[in-house]
Short mmCIF file of C-alpha atoms in Angstrom, two decimals:
data_model
loop_
_atom_site.label_atom_id
_atom_site.label_comp_id
_atom_site.label_asym_id
_atom_site.label_seq_id
_atom_site.Cartn_x
_atom_site.Cartn_y
_atom_site.Cartn_z
CA UNK A 1 -92.76 -63.41 32.28
CA UNK A 2 -90.93 -66.71 32.33
CA UNK A 3 -87.30 -66.82 31.79
CA UNK A 4 -86.22 -67.32 28.27
CA UNK A 5 -83.54 -69.74 27.69
CA UNK A 6 -80.93 -69.75 24.97
CA UNK A 7 -83.10 -71.68 22.62
CA UNK A 8 -85.98 -69.25 22.52
CA UNK A 9 -84.37 -66.03 23.21
CA UNK A 10 -83.88 -65.45 19.63
CA UNK A 11 -87.43 -65.71 18.94
CA UNK A 12 -88.62 -63.34 21.61
CA UNK A 13 -90.28 -59.98 21.02
CA UNK A 14 -89.36 -56.68 22.49
CA UNK A 15 -91.44 -53.54 22.58
CA UNK A 16 -90.46 -49.88 22.11
CA UNK A 17 -91.56 -47.18 24.39
CA UNK A 18 -91.95 -44.16 21.94
CA UNK A 19 -92.27 -40.98 23.88
CA UNK A 20 -94.07 -41.83 27.06
CA UNK A 21 -96.87 -39.46 28.06
CA UNK A 22 -97.11 -38.03 24.45
CA UNK A 23 -98.60 -40.97 22.67
CA UNK A 24 -101.51 -39.18 21.18
CA UNK A 25 -99.15 -36.48 19.63
CA UNK A 26 -96.81 -39.30 17.98
CA UNK A 27 -98.06 -38.34 14.54
CA UNK A 28 -97.30 -34.65 15.15
CA UNK A 29 -94.01 -35.40 16.68
CA UNK A 30 -93.19 -37.39 13.70
CA UNK A 31 -93.18 -34.32 11.44
CA UNK A 32 -89.96 -32.78 12.67
CA UNK A 33 -88.29 -36.10 12.74
CA UNK A 34 -89.44 -36.78 9.14
CA UNK A 35 -87.95 -33.31 8.19
CA UNK A 36 -84.57 -33.98 9.88
CA UNK A 37 -84.49 -37.37 8.20
CA UNK A 38 -85.19 -36.07 4.96
CA UNK A 39 -82.45 -33.18 5.29
CA UNK A 40 -79.93 -35.59 6.41
CA UNK A 41 -80.45 -38.11 3.60
CA UNK A 42 -80.53 -35.31 0.94
CA UNK A 43 -77.61 -33.58 2.25
CA UNK A 44 -75.33 -36.59 2.57
CA UNK A 45 -76.49 -37.95 -0.78
CA UNK A 46 -75.74 -34.55 -2.38
CA UNK A 47 -72.17 -34.59 -0.79
CA UNK A 48 -71.63 -38.10 -2.01
CA UNK A 49 -72.82 -37.33 -5.55
CA UNK A 50 -70.68 -34.10 -5.88
CA UNK A 51 -67.51 -36.01 -4.61
CA UNK A 52 -68.19 -38.80 -7.04
CA UNK A 53 -68.83 -36.65 -10.25
CA UNK A 54 -66.63 -33.57 -9.71
CA UNK A 55 -63.01 -34.59 -10.72
CA UNK A 56 -61.77 -31.47 -8.93
CA UNK A 57 -62.82 -33.12 -5.59
CA UNK A 58 -60.86 -36.28 -6.16
CA UNK A 59 -58.57 -35.30 -3.50
CA UNK A 60 -57.99 -37.00 0.01
CA UNK A 61 -59.95 -34.40 2.10
CA UNK A 62 -63.18 -35.04 -0.21
CA UNK A 63 -62.67 -38.88 -0.04
CA UNK A 64 -62.76 -38.62 3.82
CA UNK A 65 -65.82 -36.31 3.79
CA UNK A 66 -67.53 -38.89 1.49
CA UNK A 67 -66.70 -41.50 4.06
CA UNK A 68 -68.23 -39.29 6.77
CA UNK A 69 -71.44 -38.86 4.81
CA UNK A 70 -71.79 -42.49 4.07
CA UNK A 71 -71.09 -43.36 7.74
CA UNK A 72 -73.80 -40.82 8.87
CA UNK A 73 -76.37 -42.32 6.75
CA UNK A 74 -75.33 -45.89 7.91
CA UNK A 75 -75.51 -44.86 11.47
CA UNK A 76 -78.89 -43.14 11.43
CA UNK A 77 -80.90 -45.08 8.76
CA UNK A 78 -81.44 -48.28 10.73
CA UNK A 79 -83.10 -46.18 13.65
CA UNK A 80 -85.57 -44.54 11.25
CA UNK A 81 -87.41 -47.83 10.43
CA UNK A 82 -88.28 -48.53 13.91
CA UNK A 83 -88.67 -44.77 14.92
CA UNK A 84 -91.39 -44.08 12.36
CA UNK A 85 -93.04 -47.51 13.00
CA UNK A 86 -93.59 -46.33 16.61
CA UNK A 87 -94.60 -42.72 15.88
CA UNK A 88 -97.02 -43.63 12.99
CA UNK A 89 -98.59 -46.46 15.23
CA UNK A 90 -97.64 -49.11 12.76
CA UNK A 91 -96.00 -51.45 15.36
CA UNK A 92 -93.98 -51.23 18.57
CA UNK A 93 -92.55 -54.63 18.43
CA UNK A 94 -89.26 -56.00 17.15
CA UNK A 95 -87.78 -59.43 17.06
CA UNK A 96 -84.71 -60.34 19.04
CA UNK A 97 -82.52 -61.06 16.12
CA UNK A 98 -83.60 -57.66 14.22
CA UNK A 99 -82.94 -55.96 17.38
CA UNK A 100 -79.37 -57.18 17.80
CA UNK A 101 -78.80 -56.57 14.06
CA UNK A 102 -80.01 -52.93 14.62
CA UNK A 103 -77.77 -52.45 17.59
CA UNK A 104 -74.87 -53.77 15.57
CA UNK A 105 -75.27 -51.29 12.98
CA UNK A 106 -75.81 -48.20 15.29
CA UNK A 107 -72.81 -49.23 17.54
CA UNK A 108 -70.45 -50.07 14.75
CA UNK A 109 -70.98 -46.98 12.60
CA UNK A 110 -70.95 -44.85 15.66
CA UNK A 111 -67.38 -45.98 16.21
CA UNK A 112 -66.62 -45.81 12.50
CA UNK A 113 -67.61 -42.20 12.44
CA UNK A 114 -65.28 -41.56 15.31
CA UNK A 115 -62.43 -43.29 13.35
CA UNK A 116 -63.20 -41.35 10.26
CA UNK A 117 -62.97 -38.02 12.10
CA UNK A 118 -59.50 -39.20 13.34
CA UNK A 119 -58.60 -39.80 9.70
CA UNK A 120 -59.78 -36.40 8.70
CA UNK A 121 -57.67 -34.85 11.62
CA UNK A 122 -54.60 -36.66 10.30
CA UNK A 123 -55.65 -35.42 6.71
CA UNK A 124 -55.65 -31.83 8.10
CA UNK A 125 -52.25 -32.29 9.84
CA UNK A 126 -50.48 -33.68 6.60
CA UNK A 127 -52.19 -30.90 4.49
CA UNK A 128 -50.89 -28.05 6.95
CA UNK A 129 -47.64 -29.48 8.24
CA UNK A 130 -46.54 -31.34 5.18
CA UNK A 131 -48.25 -29.59 2.19
CA UNK A 132 -45.66 -30.71 -0.42
CA UNK A 133 -45.85 -34.37 0.43
CA UNK A 134 -49.73 -34.17 0.70
CA UNK A 135 -50.67 -36.08 -2.38
CA UNK A 136 -47.82 -38.58 -2.01
CA UNK A 137 -48.62 -39.42 1.58
CA UNK A 138 -52.40 -39.81 1.33
CA UNK A 139 -52.70 -41.82 -1.76
CA UNK A 140 -56.05 -43.31 -2.88
CA UNK A 141 -54.86 -46.71 -2.01
CA UNK A 142 -53.98 -45.56 1.46
CA UNK A 143 -57.32 -43.92 1.88
CA UNK A 144 -59.15 -47.19 0.95
CA UNK A 145 -57.09 -49.04 3.50
CA UNK A 146 -57.93 -46.51 6.05
CA UNK A 147 -61.67 -46.89 5.32
CA UNK A 148 -61.60 -50.54 5.55
CA UNK A 149 -59.44 -50.58 8.79
CA UNK A 150 -61.96 -48.08 10.32
CA UNK A 151 -64.84 -50.34 9.60
CA UNK A 152 -63.04 -53.55 10.84
CA UNK A 153 -61.67 -51.78 13.94
CA UNK A 154 -65.30 -50.59 14.86
CA UNK A 155 -67.13 -53.86 14.15
CA UNK A 156 -64.81 -56.62 15.32
CA UNK A 157 -64.39 -55.54 19.10
CA UNK A 158 -68.11 -55.44 19.66
CA UNK A 159 -68.91 -58.80 18.33
CA UNK A 160 -68.29 -60.55 21.80
CA UNK A 161 -71.04 -58.24 23.34
CA UNK A 162 -73.75 -59.18 20.85
CA UNK A 163 -72.69 -62.74 20.62
CA UNK A 164 -73.48 -63.19 24.16
CA UNK A 165 -76.88 -61.54 24.16
CA UNK A 166 -78.87 -64.55 22.90
CA UNK A 167 -77.67 -66.65 25.69
CA UNK A 168 -78.96 -64.34 28.48
CA UNK A 169 -82.43 -65.05 29.99
CA UNK A 170 -84.76 -61.99 29.73
CA UNK A 171 -87.30 -62.61 32.45
CA UNK A 172 -88.06 -58.95 33.23
CA UNK A 173 -90.05 -56.54 31.10
CA UNK A 174 -89.30 -56.53 27.53
CA UNK A 175 -90.12 -52.92 27.14
CA UNK A 176 -87.23 -50.73 25.78
CA UNK A 177 -86.85 -47.32 26.63
CA UNK A 178 -86.18 -45.85 23.14
CA UNK A 179 -87.52 -46.30 19.65
CA UNK A 180 -84.59 -48.20 18.61
CA UNK A 181 -82.31 -50.88 20.10
CA UNK A 182 -79.16 -49.94 22.21
CA UNK A 183 -76.94 -52.45 24.11
CA UNK A 184 -77.16 -50.41 27.29
CA UNK A 185 -80.94 -50.50 27.05
CA UNK A 186 -81.36 -54.08 26.42
CA UNK A 187 -78.90 -55.84 28.88
CA UNK A 188 -80.87 -54.09 31.75
CA UNK A 189 -83.71 -56.39 30.81
CA UNK A 190 -81.58 -59.56 31.44
CA UNK A 191 -82.03 -61.27 34.74
CA UNK A 192 -78.46 -62.84 34.64
CA UNK A 193 -74.97 -61.81 35.44
CA UNK A 194 -74.17 -58.82 32.96
CA UNK A 195 -70.77 -57.80 34.56
CA UNK A 196 -69.02 -58.99 31.43
CA UNK A 197 -71.21 -56.77 28.98
CA UNK A 198 -70.90 -53.87 31.33
CA UNK A 199 -67.21 -54.05 31.83
CA UNK A 200 -66.32 -55.00 28.37
CA UNK A 201 -68.38 -52.54 26.86
CA UNK A 202 -66.89 -49.86 28.92
CA UNK A 203 -63.58 -50.92 27.97
CA UNK A 204 -64.37 -50.88 24.24
CA UNK A 205 -65.86 -47.44 24.61
CA UNK A 206 -62.97 -46.08 26.54
CA UNK A 207 -60.32 -47.52 24.14
CA UNK A 208 -61.87 -46.74 20.85
CA UNK A 209 -63.22 -43.26 21.69
CA UNK A 210 -60.17 -42.59 23.86
CA UNK A 211 -57.68 -43.45 21.11
CA UNK A 212 -59.69 -41.31 18.51
CA UNK A 213 -60.26 -38.29 20.69
CA UNK A 214 -56.45 -38.55 21.75
CA UNK A 215 -55.29 -38.72 18.19
CA UNK A 216 -57.66 -35.75 17.20
CA UNK A 217 -56.19 -33.67 20.05
CA UNK A 218 -52.52 -34.58 19.15
CA UNK A 219 -53.19 -33.77 15.56
CA UNK A 220 -54.48 -30.41 16.53
CA UNK A 221 -51.65 -29.65 18.82
CA UNK A 222 -49.17 -30.40 16.06
CA UNK A 223 -51.13 -28.20 13.71
CA UNK A 224 -51.35 -25.38 16.02
CA UNK A 225 -47.60 -25.63 16.57
CA UNK A 226 -46.96 -25.62 12.81
CA UNK A 227 -49.48 -22.73 12.18
CA UNK A 228 -47.79 -20.50 14.96
CA UNK A 229 -44.58 -20.60 12.78
CA UNK A 230 -46.45 -18.83 9.92
CA UNK A 231 -45.23 -15.30 9.81
CA UNK A 232 -48.43 -13.60 8.34
CA UNK A 233 -51.63 -13.28 10.35
CA UNK A 234 -53.60 -13.87 7.15
CA UNK A 235 -51.63 -17.12 6.60
CA UNK A 236 -52.36 -18.38 9.99
CA UNK A 237 -56.08 -17.60 9.65
CA UNK A 238 -56.19 -19.36 6.23
CA UNK A 239 -54.68 -22.48 7.58
CA UNK A 240 -56.77 -22.74 10.70
CA UNK A 241 -60.01 -22.03 8.65
CA UNK A 242 -59.45 -25.36 6.78
CA UNK A 243 -60.05 -26.90 10.09
CA UNK A 244 -63.18 -25.20 11.19
CA UNK A 245 -65.66 -27.73 9.56
CA UNK A 246 -63.84 -30.76 11.02
CA UNK A 247 -63.84 -29.20 14.48
CA UNK A 248 -67.61 -28.59 14.23
CA UNK A 249 -68.11 -32.25 13.03
CA UNK A 250 -66.00 -33.55 16.11
CA UNK A 251 -68.08 -31.51 18.60
CA UNK A 252 -71.42 -32.63 16.81
CA UNK A 253 -70.39 -36.24 17.37
CA UNK A 254 -68.70 -36.32 20.61
CA UNK A 255 -70.90 -34.02 22.67
CA UNK A 256 -74.13 -35.86 22.17
CA UNK A 257 -72.33 -39.18 22.39
CA UNK A 258 -70.62 -38.51 25.79
CA UNK A 259 -73.95 -37.02 27.08
CA UNK A 260 -75.81 -40.08 26.07
CA UNK A 261 -73.33 -42.49 27.78
CA UNK A 262 -73.35 -40.34 30.94
CA UNK A 263 -77.11 -40.40 31.18
CA UNK A 264 -77.13 -44.22 30.55
CA UNK A 265 -74.47 -45.05 33.27
CA UNK A 266 -74.92 -42.10 35.86
CA UNK A 267 -78.56 -40.75 35.35
CA UNK A 268 -80.41 -44.12 35.29
CA UNK A 269 -83.30 -42.69 37.34
CA UNK A 270 -83.72 -39.44 35.40
CA UNK A 271 -86.82 -38.63 33.42
CA UNK A 272 -87.36 -41.02 30.53
CA UNK A 273 -87.82 -37.78 28.29
CA UNK A 274 -84.05 -36.95 28.97
CA UNK A 275 -82.90 -40.40 27.81
CA UNK A 276 -85.09 -40.33 24.67
CA UNK A 277 -84.14 -36.73 23.76
CA UNK A 278 -80.43 -37.42 24.10
CA UNK A 279 -80.63 -40.81 22.16
CA UNK A 280 -82.32 -39.07 19.19
CA UNK A 281 -79.99 -36.02 19.18
CA UNK A 282 -77.22 -38.44 19.18
CA UNK A 283 -78.13 -40.22 15.98
CA UNK A 284 -80.01 -37.53 14.13
CA UNK A 285 -78.17 -34.28 14.57
CA UNK A 286 -74.74 -35.36 12.94
CA UNK A 287 -76.25 -36.59 9.56
CA UNK A 288 -78.21 -33.40 9.49
CA UNK A 289 -75.59 -30.83 10.40
CA UNK A 290 -72.41 -32.23 8.77
CA UNK A 291 -73.49 -31.71 5.08
CA UNK A 292 -74.65 -28.16 6.11
CA UNK A 293 -71.36 -27.37 7.84
CA UNK A 294 -69.22 -28.64 5.10
CA UNK A 295 -71.39 -26.88 2.37
CA UNK A 296 -71.16 -23.51 4.28
CA UNK A 297 -67.57 -23.72 5.14
CA UNK A 298 -66.00 -25.36 2.13
CA UNK A 299 -65.84 -23.30 -1.28
CA UNK A 300 -65.55 -26.41 -3.45
CA UNK A 301 -68.55 -28.08 -1.92
CA UNK A 302 -70.52 -24.90 -2.33
CA UNK A 303 -69.42 -24.61 -6.03
CA UNK A 304 -70.50 -28.24 -6.57
CA UNK A 305 -73.93 -27.57 -5.08
CA UNK A 306 -74.54 -24.52 -7.20
CA UNK A 307 -73.37 -26.33 -10.20
CA UNK A 308 -75.84 -29.25 -9.45
CA UNK A 309 -78.75 -27.11 -8.71
CA UNK A 310 -78.37 -24.01 -11.19
CA UNK A 311 -77.91 -23.64 -14.88
CA UNK A 312 -74.18 -23.65 -15.88
CA UNK A 313 -74.28 -19.93 -16.96
CA UNK A 314 -75.94 -18.72 -13.61
CA UNK A 315 -73.73 -21.10 -11.37
CA UNK A 316 -70.43 -19.79 -13.07
CA UNK A 317 -71.22 -16.21 -12.36
CA UNK A 318 -72.14 -17.04 -8.74
CA UNK A 319 -68.79 -18.78 -8.22
#
């Protein structure tokens, strides 16, 4: 295919792979994906509705949980459109500008979720180490500023990566290795010097994820130091139990995220199924599991769900 210059790169078309070797089973494979998508959307919408309508949950911890649910949906929803178009044999094509837009949403909200998890770690630190000042430190105004800062911090640094993409010539195959667009995937198709994208992308990932993971680690070191000062065993357990849901959410995001990055950078010649599996785990599992974990581990969320689903007289007896 002839090289595309900067004037016609925007109008070019790319093609999704789907799941190679299993094309005849795409309709069957779409069933579990539909189920996961439905569970994720319903679970996160339920969390958002309960936090919004229940005045008892108008506290910093639950505001951050609502941010996490909203970020989960924004991160996974853009991928569902192209994923189901491929699995349902509607179309495997995507225009370049829509591909860049999808990449921007995926990468922005991946970083945003990491930032929200850092904010939630700080929330747990303040709640456990400075309980008397909790409400005065984490005010609604500060929480709003944290949310806006997280979004800007996640979106602005990656703009140079995507701004350069329309000016790269794509003279190699236009076939992408997933059912949605990823920056690591599309720059491999360019027949030009991509050192800037590779190095700058690695720096952005290292800085953003590195700062977030370091902040989370330091928060829990301080939390553990404070908890060990509690004299009663029951008190220590109660304090640490409030962090269990957050620790699970951190692992659910970071383990697949690190795995996908490692596969893309150091296992380029591995089976395509490994790349596809890791890519979908990375985007589908957090939105599905986070609401379940917080519903199981957080009493107030459980009560809100029971109050929402059951009649008042029944839900009150079960609480």
